[in-house]
């Protein structure tokens, strides 16, 4: 009992331990694939295809599968729902029994390749089944659901009258689309089969669209058959290579309903052994071969381009009467009278030749054309050095020319860093001034035009100062201090270093730089004397500017204007005689006040003597003095003249004065 329990527990543990591993083995995450347009996408989760799993998908669901490595399934696989199958690069998936995609269950199958397109799928209908390689079984299950192929190498072989891809025995198809990949679809061996599509009698036919890839469709009676109300299209941008063949003596390459024509077809399309370009300018996206016995003709006015990385192998025959452009590889020979152009891909240079032609924005050259290369202007700091050519067998001559080979060619101008050992030039140098900083200039290599040395700023220069001496003040005019003016920028400064700018010279002269006017003084009318009550106008002159006049002060008090007259020159104040008569005896001080100061002097009002005394005696003594003076003058005339000869006027005056004084005594 205990032993049994233990073994059950042990078994459970083992199952649990295995479960995650099983899940890991079946699910692949982050797998890339190319979509219908050839763009790489990533599928988050896909179920790995295994040899035991013969039912792909779930009804009404979208499921993803990936085939990796070698997988062989020994029976027919049934697709259910919307199944997406990725053929991983390098895989080899063989389904012996083929793949059933049923219209009745609305099943869909979409097949993708990866970046290199090397995944392979072989789908063979079983012998005697009458099934399609990929598609229907047989009536009532003969009609296939939607089949789309975007990449991979797919070989599908039907049985009986079953198509390679499409309807099984007596079946039709819903929709078959091929956007890429290499597809070989071969119908069953019985009379009436098609490579792709329906059978001779026809059943429900949708649209067969082959826009890309390389498709070989071979049936006993028809290559591609959409005759039962269906159409055959090459899509909007058809660039597929299609080989349609039939093996019976009677049949057709393409069969479609009578309402259709092939005017809109585009691609490289072979009917049996004869291939043509449909559309004006076709670039197949895959490498392909023109098999032996087959001839591809490029008609005049049409062109075929082999893209870079792809190869056209001419085992049969290529007749070019139009234009043939080779970006990739051409294996084999080209006949016909058309031109063959090989891609010439210049990098950092331009090419010129009479044999050059532009096509689809690329440059091509005819074989044997003499091509001249011109390097582009190198990036600053670099010089042209040499040419890098692929294939390396092509020799570039010293004059930068070469002969175009019969293969695509890339040529690149190679640069080397300039050693800067040639001529140099200084640019952008600027002398500093007192208003602007300067620049030492950048040094450039004239060979490669690179700046070798960056310059540096130069500080502003000091001002060039001109000294303007001070202007002394006068009584009537203010003066100003010395200052300086820059001869370059014309600015004014109050210091010799040019640091204290005078922005408003006139304002400065009237303000900080001002030297006040000299104080005024009385220049006429000093020491006048009158007698009390005497009506005599007294004049005083201040040397101040007339315009500076403010008032007159007498004995410290402002004198009313009615008591004096004011006249210009400089300031002449004349005290009114009537007013003067009112002044009391004594010494009086008169001040002429002006903006520059007060000019002051005194005058005397003498006391009036008693009538008859002082006045008369004064008059008498004066008369006496006059007499005496006259006498004295006469007596001393000779002496006076002698003195005049000996001395100046001052001395003379003094002498006279002395004489008079003496006489008065
Ligand atoms: Zn240089
Ligand atoms: Zn200056």
Short mmCIF file of N, CA and C and ligand atoms in Angstrom, two decimals, residues 381-383 417-423 444-450 452, ligand 1:
data_model
loop_
_atom_site.label_atom_id
_atom_site.label_comp_id
_atom_site.label_asym_id
_atom_site.label_seq_id
_atom_site.Cartn_x
_atom_site.Cartn_y
_atom_site.Cartn_z
N UNK A 381 39.43 69.16 -43.84
CA UNK A 381 40.49 68.49 -43.08
C UNK A 381 41.02 67.25 -43.78
N UNK A 382 40.41 66.91 -44.92
CA UNK A 382 40.82 65.69 -45.61
C UNK A 382 41.22 65.98 -47.05
N UNK A 383 42.00 65.08 -47.58
CA UNK A 383 42.44 65.18 -48.96
C UNK A 383 42.12 63.88 -49.67
N UNK A 417 43.64 62.23 -43.89
CA UNK A 417 43.68 63.48 -43.14
C UNK A 417 44.79 64.36 -43.69
N UNK A 418 44.50 65.63 -43.82
CA UNK A 418 45.48 66.57 -44.37
C UNK A 418 46.58 66.81 -43.33
N UNK A 419 47.84 66.76 -43.75
CA UNK A 419 48.92 67.04 -42.80
C UNK A 419 49.10 68.54 -42.53
N UNK A 420 48.36 69.37 -43.24
CA UNK A 420 48.42 70.83 -43.06
C UNK A 420 49.84 71.35 -43.23
N UNK A 421 50.55 70.87 -44.22
CA UNK A 421 51.92 71.35 -44.39
C UNK A 421 52.03 72.33 -45.56
N UNK A 422 50.90 72.77 -46.07
CA UNK A 422 50.93 73.74 -47.17
C UNK A 422 50.69 75.16 -46.67
N UNK A 423 50.21 76.01 -47.57
CA UNK A 423 49.99 77.41 -47.22
C UNK A 423 48.87 77.54 -46.19
N UNK A 444 43.81 78.96 -41.01
CA UNK A 444 43.26 77.91 -41.86
C UNK A 444 44.35 77.32 -42.75
N UNK A 445 44.19 76.01 -42.97
CA UNK A 445 45.04 75.35 -43.95
C UNK A 445 44.39 75.60 -45.31
N UNK A 446 45.15 76.18 -46.23
CA UNK A 446 44.58 76.49 -47.54
C UNK A 446 44.47 75.26 -48.44
N UNK A 447 45.09 74.19 -48.03
CA UNK A 447 45.01 72.97 -48.83
C UNK A 447 43.68 72.27 -48.59
N UNK A 448 43.31 72.14 -47.33
CA UNK A 448 42.10 71.38 -47.00
C UNK A 448 41.01 72.26 -46.42
N UNK A 449 41.34 73.53 -46.22
CA UNK A 449 40.37 74.49 -45.72
C UNK A 449 39.95 74.25 -44.28
N UNK A 450 40.72 73.49 -43.55
CA UNK A 450 40.37 73.26 -42.15
C UNK A 450 40.97 74.35 -41.28
N UNK A 452 42.99 75.31 -38.40
CA UNK A 452 44.02 74.59 -37.65
C UNK A 452 44.13 75.15 -36.24
ZN1 LIG B 1 45.10 70.90 -44.33
#
